[in-house]
CSV table of C-alpha atoms and ligand atoms in Angstrom, one decimal:
chain,number,residue,atom,x,y,z
A,1,MET,CA,24.4,-180.3,-64.8
A,2,SER,CA,26.1,-182.5,-62.2
A,3,LEU,CA,27.2,-181.0,-58.9
A,4,GLU,CA,30.8,-181.5,-59.9
A,5,LYS,CA,30.3,-179.6,-63.1
A,6,GLN,CA,28.5,-176.7,-61.4
A,7,ILE,CA,31.3,-176.5,-58.8
A,8,LYS,CA,34.0,-176.5,-61.5
A,9,SER,CA,32.3,-173.6,-63.3
A,10,GLU,CA,31.8,-171.6,-60.1
A,11,LEU,CA,35.5,-172.1,-59.1
A,12,LYS,CA,36.5,-170.6,-62.5
A,13,ALA,CA,34.0,-167.8,-62.3
A,14,LYS,CA,35.1,-166.8,-58.8
A,15,ASP,CA,38.8,-167.2,-59.3
A,16,ALA,CA,38.8,-169.8,-56.5
A,17,VAL,CA,40.8,-172.8,-55.7
A,18,LEU,CA,39.8,-175.9,-53.7
A,19,VAL,CA,42.2,-177.1,-51.1
A,20,ALA,CA,41.3,-180.5,-49.5
A,21,HIS,CA,42.5,-182.7,-46.7
A,22,TYR,CA,43.0,-186.4,-47.2
A,23,TYR,CA,40.2,-187.1,-44.7
A,24,VAL,CA,37.4,-185.5,-46.7
A,25,SER,CA,35.3,-187.5,-49.2
A,26,PRO,CA,36.8,-189.0,-52.4
A,27,GLU,CA,34.5,-186.7,-54.5
A,28,LEU,CA,35.9,-183.5,-52.9
A,29,GLN,CA,39.5,-184.8,-53.2
A,30,SER,CA,39.1,-185.6,-56.9
A,31,LEU,CA,37.5,-182.2,-57.5
A,32,ALA,CA,40.3,-180.4,-55.8
A,33,GLU,CA,42.9,-182.3,-58.0
A,34,GLU,CA,40.9,-181.9,-61.2
A,35,THR,CA,40.6,-178.1,-60.8
A,36,GLY,CA,44.2,-177.2,-60.0
A,37,GLY,CA,43.8,-177.3,-56.2
A,38,ILE,CA,45.5,-179.8,-53.9
A,39,VAL,CA,44.8,-182.7,-51.6
A,40,SER,CA,47.4,-182.9,-48.8
A,41,ASP,CA,48.3,-182.9,-45.2
A,42,SER,CA,47.8,-179.7,-43.1
A,43,LEU,CA,51.3,-178.3,-43.7
A,44,GLU,CA,51.0,-178.5,-47.5
A,45,MET,CA,47.5,-177.2,-47.4
A,46,ALA,CA,48.8,-174.1,-45.7
A,47,ARG,CA,51.7,-173.7,-48.0
A,48,PHE,CA,49.6,-174.2,-51.2
A,49,GLY,CA,47.0,-171.6,-50.1
A,50,HIS,CA,49.8,-169.1,-49.4
A,51,ASN,CA,51.5,-169.6,-52.7
A,52,SER,CA,48.4,-169.7,-54.9
A,53,ASP,CA,47.5,-166.8,-57.1
A,54,ALA,CA,43.7,-167.4,-56.6
A,55,LYS,CA,41.7,-164.7,-55.0
A,56,THR,CA,39.5,-167.1,-53.1
A,57,ILE,CA,40.5,-170.3,-51.3
A,58,ILE,CA,37.9,-172.9,-50.5
A,59,VAL,CA,39.1,-175.2,-47.7
A,60,ALA,CA,37.6,-178.6,-47.5
A,61,GLY,CA,38.8,-179.8,-44.1
A,62,VAL,CA,38.2,-178.3,-40.6
A,63,LYS,CA,38.1,-174.8,-39.3
A,64,PHE,CA,41.7,-174.4,-38.1
A,65,MET,CA,42.8,-175.2,-41.6
A,66,GLY,CA,40.7,-172.3,-42.9
A,67,GLU,CA,42.1,-170.0,-40.2
A,68,THR,CA,45.7,-170.9,-41.0
A,69,ALA,CA,45.0,-170.1,-44.6
A,70,LYS,CA,43.5,-166.7,-43.7
A,71,ILE,CA,46.4,-165.9,-41.3
A,72,LEU,CA,48.9,-166.5,-44.1
A,73,SER,CA,46.9,-164.8,-46.8
A,74,PRO,CA,44.8,-162.0,-45.1
A,75,GLU,CA,44.2,-160.4,-48.5
A,76,LYS,CA,42.4,-163.5,-49.9
A,77,ASN,CA,38.9,-164.6,-49.2
A,78,ILE,CA,39.0,-167.9,-47.3
A,79,HIS,CA,35.9,-170.0,-46.9
A,80,VAL,CA,35.4,-173.3,-45.1
A,81,LEU,CA,32.5,-175.6,-46.1
A,82,ASP,CA,31.0,-175.8,-42.6
A,83,MET,CA,31.8,-173.4,-39.7
A,84,GLY,CA,30.8,-176.2,-37.3
A,85,ALA,CA,33.6,-178.5,-38.6
A,86,THR,CA,36.0,-178.1,-35.7
A,87,CYS,CA,38.5,-180.5,-34.1
A,88,SER,CA,38.7,-182.0,-30.6
A,89,LEU,CA,42.2,-180.7,-30.2
A,90,ASP,CA,41.2,-177.1,-31.0
A,91,ASP,CA,38.1,-177.4,-28.9
A,92,GLY,CA,40.1,-178.7,-26.0
A,93,CYS,CA,42.6,-175.8,-25.9
A,94,ASN,CA,40.7,-172.8,-24.8
A,95,ILE,CA,42.7,-169.5,-25.0
A,96,ASP,CA,42.1,-168.4,-21.5
A,97,GLU,CA,43.2,-171.6,-20.0
A,98,PHE,CA,46.1,-171.8,-22.4
A,99,ASP,CA,47.2,-168.3,-21.5
A,100,LYS,CA,47.3,-169.3,-17.8
A,101,PHE,CA,49.4,-172.4,-18.7
A,102,CYS,CA,51.9,-170.3,-20.6
A,103,ASP,CA,52.1,-167.7,-17.8
A,104,GLN,CA,53.0,-170.5,-15.4
A,105,HIS,CA,56.0,-171.4,-17.5
A,106,PRO,CA,57.4,-168.1,-18.8
A,107,ASN,CA,60.9,-169.5,-19.7
A,108,ARG,CA,59.7,-172.2,-22.1
A,109,LYS,CA,59.3,-171.9,-25.9
A,110,VAL,CA,55.7,-172.3,-26.7
A,111,VAL,CA,55.1,-174.8,-29.5
A,112,VAL,CA,51.6,-175.5,-30.7
A,113,TYR,CA,50.2,-178.0,-33.1
A,114,ALA,CA,48.4,-176.6,-36.2
A,115,ASN,CA,45.1,-178.0,-34.8
A,116,THR,CA,44.5,-174.9,-32.6
A,117,SER,CA,42.7,-171.6,-32.8
A,118,ALA,CA,44.2,-168.4,-34.2
A,119,GLN,CA,44.3,-167.1,-30.7
A,120,VAL,CA,46.4,-170.0,-29.4
A,121,LYS,CA,48.7,-169.7,-32.4
A,122,ALA,CA,49.1,-166.0,-31.6
A,123,ARG,CA,50.3,-166.9,-28.1
A,124,ALA,CA,52.8,-169.4,-29.4
A,125,ASP,CA,56.4,-169.0,-30.5
A,126,TRP,CA,56.1,-171.8,-33.1
A,127,MET,CA,53.4,-173.7,-34.9
A,128,VAL,CA,54.2,-177.2,-36.1
A,129,THR,CA,52.3,-180.0,-37.9
A,130,SER,CA,52.6,-183.7,-37.5
A,131,GLY,CA,55.0,-183.8,-40.5
A,132,SER,CA,57.4,-181.3,-39.0
A,133,ALA,CA,57.1,-181.6,-35.2
A,134,VAL,CA,60.0,-183.9,-34.5
A,135,LYS,CA,62.4,-181.8,-36.7
A,136,VAL,CA,61.4,-178.5,-35.1
A,137,ILE,CA,61.6,-179.8,-31.5
A,138,LYS,CA,65.0,-181.3,-32.2
A,139,HIS,CA,66.2,-178.0,-33.6
A,140,LEU,CA,64.9,-176.1,-30.5
A,141,HIS,CA,66.4,-178.7,-28.2
A,142,ASN,CA,69.8,-178.3,-29.9
A,143,SER,CA,69.5,-174.5,-29.3
A,144,GLY,CA,69.1,-175.2,-25.6
A,145,GLU,CA,65.4,-174.5,-25.3
A,146,GLN,CA,62.8,-176.1,-23.0
A,147,ILE,CA,59.4,-176.6,-24.5
A,148,LEU,CA,55.8,-176.0,-23.5
A,149,TRP,CA,53.7,-178.2,-25.9
A,150,ALA,CA,50.0,-178.1,-26.8
A,151,PRO,CA,47.5,-179.5,-27.3
A,152,ASP,CA,48.0,-183.1,-28.4
A,153,LYS,CA,49.5,-185.1,-25.5
A,154,HIS,CA,50.0,-188.2,-27.8
A,155,LEU,CA,51.9,-186.3,-30.5
A,156,GLY,CA,53.7,-184.4,-27.8
A,157,GLY,CA,54.7,-187.7,-26.1
A,158,TYR,CA,55.9,-189.1,-29.4
A,159,VAL,CA,58.0,-186.0,-30.2
A,160,LYS,CA,59.5,-186.1,-26.7
A,161,SER,CA,60.4,-189.8,-27.1
A,162,GLN,CA,62.2,-188.9,-30.3
A,163,SER,CA,64.2,-186.0,-29.0
A,164,ASP,CA,65.0,-186.3,-25.3
A,165,VAL,CA,63.9,-182.7,-24.9
A,166,ASP,CA,62.6,-181.1,-21.7
A,167,MET,CA,58.9,-180.7,-22.6
A,168,ILE,CA,55.7,-180.2,-20.6
A,169,LEU,CA,52.5,-181.2,-22.3
A,170,TRP,CA,48.9,-179.8,-22.4
A,171,ASP,CA,46.3,-182.6,-21.8
A,172,GLY,CA,44.5,-182.8,-25.2
A,173,ALA,CA,43.8,-185.6,-27.6
A,174,CYS,CA,42.2,-186.3,-31.0
A,175,VAL,CA,39.0,-188.2,-30.4
A,176,VAL,CA,39.5,-190.2,-33.6
A,177,HIS,CA,43.1,-191.4,-33.1
A,178,GLU,CA,42.7,-191.9,-29.4
A,179,GLN,CA,40.3,-194.8,-30.1
A,180,PHE,CA,42.9,-197.1,-31.8
A,181,LYS,CA,43.5,-200.1,-29.6
A,182,ALA,CA,46.9,-201.7,-29.1
A,183,GLU,CA,45.6,-205.1,-27.8
A,184,ALA,CA,43.2,-205.4,-30.8
A,185,LEU,CA,46.0,-204.3,-33.1
A,186,ILE,CA,48.3,-207.1,-31.8
A,187,GLU,CA,45.5,-209.6,-32.5
A,188,LEU,CA,45.0,-208.3,-36.0
A,189,LYS,CA,48.7,-208.4,-36.7
A,190,LYS,CA,48.7,-212.1,-35.8
A,191,HIS,CA,46.3,-212.7,-38.7
A,192,HIS,CA,48.5,-210.5,-41.1
A,193,PRO,CA,52.1,-211.1,-40.0
A,194,ASP,CA,53.3,-209.9,-43.4
A,195,ALA,CA,51.6,-206.5,-43.0
A,196,ALA,CA,53.5,-203.3,-41.9
A,197,ILE,CA,51.8,-201.1,-39.4
A,198,LEU,CA,51.5,-197.4,-40.3
A,199,VAL,CA,50.5,-195.0,-37.5
A,200,HIS,CA,49.6,-191.3,-37.3
A,201,PRO,CA,51.3,-189.8,-34.2
A,202,GLU,CA,48.0,-188.6,-32.7
A,203,SER,CA,47.5,-192.2,-31.7
A,204,PRO,CA,48.2,-193.5,-28.1
A,205,LYS,CA,51.8,-194.4,-27.3
A,206,GLU,CA,50.9,-198.2,-27.0
A,207,VAL,CA,49.7,-198.1,-30.6
A,208,ILE,CA,52.7,-196.0,-31.8
A,209,SER,CA,55.0,-198.5,-30.1
A,210,LEU,CA,53.7,-201.2,-32.5
A,211,ALA,CA,54.3,-199.1,-35.6
A,212,ASP,CA,56.7,-199.9,-38.4
A,213,TYR,CA,56.3,-196.3,-39.6
A,214,VAL,CA,55.0,-193.2,-37.8
A,215,GLY,CA,54.2,-190.0,-39.7
A,216,SER,CA,51.8,-187.4,-41.0
A,217,THR,CA,49.1,-188.3,-43.4
A,218,THR,CA,51.4,-187.5,-46.4
A,219,GLY,CA,54.1,-189.6,-44.7
A,220,LEU,CA,51.8,-192.5,-44.3
A,221,ILE,CA,50.8,-192.4,-47.9
A,222,GLU,CA,54.4,-192.3,-49.0
A,223,ALA,CA,55.2,-195.2,-46.8
A,224,ALA,CA,52.5,-197.4,-48.3
A,225,LYS,CA,53.8,-196.4,-51.8
A,226,ASN,CA,57.5,-196.9,-51.2
A,227,ARG,CA,57.8,-199.7,-48.6
A,228,ASN,CA,58.4,-203.2,-49.9
A,229,GLU,CA,55.4,-204.8,-48.0
A,230,GLU,CA,52.3,-205.6,-50.0
A,231,LYS,CA,50.0,-205.2,-47.0
A,232,PHE,CA,49.5,-202.4,-44.5
A,233,ILE,CA,47.5,-201.9,-41.3
A,234,VAL,CA,46.7,-198.2,-41.1
A,235,ALA,CA,46.0,-196.3,-37.9
A,236,THR,CA,44.5,-193.0,-39.0
A,237,ASP,CA,41.2,-191.6,-40.2
A,238,ASN,CA,39.9,-194.0,-42.9
A,239,GLY,CA,39.4,-191.1,-45.3
A,240,ILE,CA,43.1,-191.6,-46.2
A,241,PHE,CA,42.4,-194.9,-47.9
A,242,HIS,CA,41.3,-193.1,-51.1
A,243,LYS,CA,44.6,-191.5,-51.8
A,244,MET,CA,46.6,-194.3,-50.2
A,245,GLN,CA,45.1,-196.9,-52.5
A,246,GLN,CA,45.8,-194.6,-55.6
A,247,ALA,CA,49.4,-194.2,-54.5
A,248,ALA,CA,49.8,-197.9,-53.8
A,249,PRO,CA,47.6,-199.7,-56.3
A,250,GLY,CA,47.4,-203.4,-55.8
A,251,LYS,CA,48.5,-203.3,-52.2
A,252,LYS,CA,46.2,-204.4,-49.4
A,253,LEU,CA,45.1,-201.7,-46.9
A,254,ILE,CA,43.5,-202.7,-43.6
A,255,GLU,CA,42.0,-200.4,-41.0
A,256,ALA,CA,43.6,-200.6,-37.6
A,257,PRO,CA,41.0,-201.6,-35.0
A,258,THR,CA,39.1,-199.1,-32.8
A,259,MET,CA,37.3,-201.9,-31.0
A,260,GLY,CA,38.7,-203.9,-28.0
A,261,GLU,CA,38.8,-203.6,-24.2
A,262,GLY,CA,36.9,-200.4,-23.2
A,263,ALA,CA,36.0,-199.4,-26.8
A,264,ASP,CA,32.9,-197.5,-27.6
A,265,CYS,CA,33.9,-196.8,-31.2
A,266,GLU,CA,32.5,-193.3,-31.1
A,267,SER,CA,34.4,-192.3,-34.3
A,268,CYS,CA,35.1,-195.7,-35.8
A,269,ALA,CA,38.2,-194.1,-37.5
A,270,HIS,CA,36.4,-191.3,-39.2
A,271,CYS,CA,36.4,-187.7,-38.0
A,272,GLN,CA,32.9,-186.4,-37.6
A,273,TRP,CA,34.0,-182.9,-38.4
A,274,MET,CA,35.8,-183.9,-41.6
A,275,ALA,CA,32.6,-185.8,-42.6
A,276,MET,CA,30.7,-182.4,-42.5
A,277,ASN,CA,32.3,-181.5,-45.8
A,278,SER,CA,30.2,-182.2,-48.9
A,279,LEU,CA,29.8,-181.3,-52.5
A,280,ASP,CA,26.5,-179.6,-51.8
A,281,LYS,CA,28.1,-177.3,-49.2
A,282,CYS,CA,31.0,-176.6,-51.6
A,283,LEU,CA,28.6,-175.3,-54.2
A,284,SER,CA,26.6,-173.3,-51.7
A,285,VAL,CA,29.7,-171.6,-50.4
A,286,LEU,CA,30.8,-170.7,-53.9
A,287,ARG,CA,27.4,-169.4,-54.9
A,288,ASN,CA,26.5,-167.5,-51.7
A,289,GLY,CA,29.9,-166.6,-50.2
A,290,ASP,CA,29.0,-168.4,-46.9
A,291,ASN,CA,31.4,-169.3,-44.2
A,292,GLU,CA,34.1,-166.8,-44.8
A,293,ILE,CA,36.9,-166.7,-42.2
A,294,PHE,CA,37.7,-163.4,-40.5
A,295,ILE,CA,40.5,-162.9,-37.9
A,296,ASP,CA,41.3,-159.7,-36.2
A,297,THR,CA,44.4,-158.0,-37.4
A,298,ASP,CA,46.4,-158.2,-34.1
A,299,THR,CA,45.7,-161.9,-33.6
A,300,SER,CA,46.5,-162.6,-37.2
A,301,LYS,CA,49.8,-160.7,-37.1
A,302,LYS,CA,51.0,-162.6,-34.0
A,303,ALA,CA,49.8,-166.0,-35.3
A,304,ARG,CA,51.5,-165.4,-38.6
A,305,LYS,CA,54.9,-165.2,-36.9
A,306,SER,CA,54.6,-168.6,-35.4
A,307,ILE,CA,53.3,-170.2,-38.7
A,308,GLN,CA,55.9,-168.4,-40.8
A,309,LYS,CA,58.7,-169.8,-38.7
A,310,LEU,CA,57.6,-173.3,-39.7
A,311,LEU,CA,57.2,-172.5,-43.4
A,312,GLU,CA,60.7,-171.0,-43.4
A,313,PHE,CA,62.1,-173.9,-41.4
A,314,THR,CA,60.6,-176.5,-43.8
A,315,ALA,CA,61.1,-174.6,-47.1
B,1,13P,P1,48.2,-184.1,-40.9
B,1,13P,O1,48.9,-182.8,-40.8
B,1,13P,O2,49.0,-185.3,-40.7
B,1,13P,O3,47.4,-184.1,-42.2
B,1,13P,O4,47.1,-184.1,-39.7
B,1,13P,C1,46.0,-183.3,-39.6
B,1,13P,C2,45.0,-183.9,-38.7
B,1,13P,O5,44.0,-183.3,-38.3
B,1,13P,C3,45.1,-185.3,-38.4
B,1,13P,O6,44.1,-185.8,-37.6
B,2,SF4,FE1,41.0,-183.0,-35.2
B,2,SF4,FE2,41.3,-185.6,-34.9
B,2,SF4,FE3,39.5,-184.7,-36.7
B,2,SF4,FE4,42.2,-184.4,-37.2
B,2,SF4,S1,41.0,-186.3,-37.0
B,2,SF4,S2,40.6,-182.9,-37.4
B,2,SF4,S3,42.9,-184.1,-35.1
B,2,SF4,S4,39.5,-184.4,-34.4
């Protein structure tokens, strides 16, 4: 029996659902869709897991996505495919340092990106995702709040530029998006003047400033589908091309450059942690119950408040 068929039968037997991010392999994405799960951005992954009736949720993505699912559904069994699949933003925002940062600015609303640990979310007032950050910050700004933002300085800088809000930023970055190069992108655009540039807001501001559209992974896919251009240069993890091409058949999709002045192309537009997800691991997790996420009750309760605010705000 093929791996896919074995996984399908295990999912049924275990009353489990597979929730996948756009950056994991096309095989895992297809399997999630074919078995009643979902492929989506981190906001919808969280919402879907929360609303699902399944007893067990298998998260094909990175660890913070599994933790978010567990925080929202403590009664469910949540598993990730690899416990080592982390995120440079999460890794770069250690709770002890973050606590000190927050203590230095007690009057600011603490807003953190989804790409953080459960402990960091527990310390926050709000959690946001790339698809919701601008709206939430504008809302807080209109309520007279000053903001402490963590951990992605590029997304934070973008949000700040859109909202005029008083915001101080933690110094973190995504190692994948940080490697997109503005100079090389300008050169590439010269060869494709008819292409629209689509950029994820974890990219550096010089790259964002060249964008025709800036948005979350779901937003970028929708833009490729709905915009009139037939060609797109895309600055995000290249795992997105699978769904984007399905959503915009016949349109030409080009990877934004990660080479150029000072480039070492460490990631080459693909997240090393998303790449740790595989069909083999999915089957093993289902069969052996590996990699279950556990979060202590106090942390979970506090973190849930900051996530719930977002779910209610975006409902
Ligand atoms: P999205 O919420 O846009 O899917 O982003 C998650 C992520 O990790 C992007 O690098
Ligand atoms: Fe984290 Fe970047 Fe990987 Fe997304 S692409 S999971 S932000 S390291």
